Amino acid sequence: MSSDPLGPIAEATRTFLFADLRDYTGFVERQGDQAAAILVGTYRKLVRQRVRESTGAEIKAEGDAMFVAFPSARLAIACGAAILKDAAEQTAAQPDLPIHVGIGVHAGEPVPQEGDFIGSAVNVAARIGSAAATGQLLISDVVRGLVRTGGAFPLRDRGSVSLKGLSEPVHLYEVVWSKDAQADLAVPAELTSLPFPRLPQVAPSESPLVGRARQVDDLRARIAGLREGRGGTIMVAGD
């Protein structure tokens, strides 16, 4: 079943952001599981706040890694810069919980499937994210082309880089952000008509649901996930 977390648009170009913590395994070994759980929770909350502000959709969170999709390359870059800015501020405020994060961004035309995305564009974005150092936001030449004349941040050419598992090198650019920069997270006017995820206000049912306790519990859990910023699609049918 095909399901696009950003809306039912076939053959659409999407921009993907991959973020993960640097030296996370070392942190767990040094500080223990409880401290690691607090670190990951703080990090995910920080990322999700910025994703919500920039109309992105969280696709997946596994351990210290987060996968987010955007309808706009500019929004993805702005969100990434804002995440790094927030991470630096959080680390300065709580050095014992260092959010050392690196971010990679790539764009392409993936295949939406069951609330996820499949395809080379996703794989490339993940590899770029893995190549980013602490505090670094790397984008592909594809993304650079999309924001060449409209980007909010200067770019530094990092040249062609061979990434694990990819048959060809990828030309990378580093987004030069600063702690004082205010990322523009405003949604472009041309994108406001696209069906991004929203949580509509639903009137209470006047009729009881009979024999649907499990389904109702599942629906409530999924809605709670949406409120926390996790992407997904809910389909309900009835008569």
PDB file of C-alpha atoms in Angstrom, residues 38 55 68 96 119 129 133 141 144 150 152-153 163 178 192 198 202 206 215-216:
ATOM      1  CA  ILE A  38      17.981  11.164  28.753  1.00  0.00           C
ATOM      2  CA  THR A  55       6.274  21.543   8.042  1.00  0.00           C
ATOM      3  CA  VAL A  68      12.769  13.488   8.218  1.00  0.00           C
ATOM      4  CA  ASP A  96      27.146  16.611  30.661  1.00  0.00           C
ATOM      5  CA  GLY A 119      14.643   4.590  -3.075  1.00  0.00           C
ATOM      6  CA  GLY A 129      24.293  12.300   7.091  1.00  0.00           C
ATOM      7  CA  ALA A 133      30.906  15.829  11.471  1.00  0.00           C
ATOM      8  CA  ASP A 141      24.806  18.991  -5.375  1.00  0.00           C
ATOM      9  CA  ARG A 144      22.491  22.940  -3.882  1.00  0.00           C
ATOM     10  CA  GLY A 150      17.333  31.360  -2.941  1.00  0.00           C
ATOM     11  CA  ALA A 152      19.468  31.660   3.290  1.00  0.00           C
ATOM     12  CA  PHE A 153      23.004  30.456   4.083  1.00  0.00           C
ATOM     13  CA  LEU A 163      30.314   7.366   0.284  1.00  0.00           C
ATOM     14  CA  SER A 178      26.242  30.450  12.724  1.00  0.00           C
ATOM     15  CA  THR A 192       0.645  26.424   1.302  1.00  0.00           C
ATOM     16  CA  ARG A 198      -2.539  18.494   9.949  1.00  0.00           C
ATOM     17  CA  VAL A 202     -13.079  16.132  15.003  1.00  0.00           C
ATOM     18  CA  GLU A 206     -23.014  10.747  18.801  1.00  0.00           C
ATOM     19  CA  GLN A 215      -9.000  -0.400  16.833  1.00  0.00           C
ATOM     20  CA  VAL A 216      -9.846   2.660  18.935  1.00  0.00           C
TER      21      VAL A 216
END
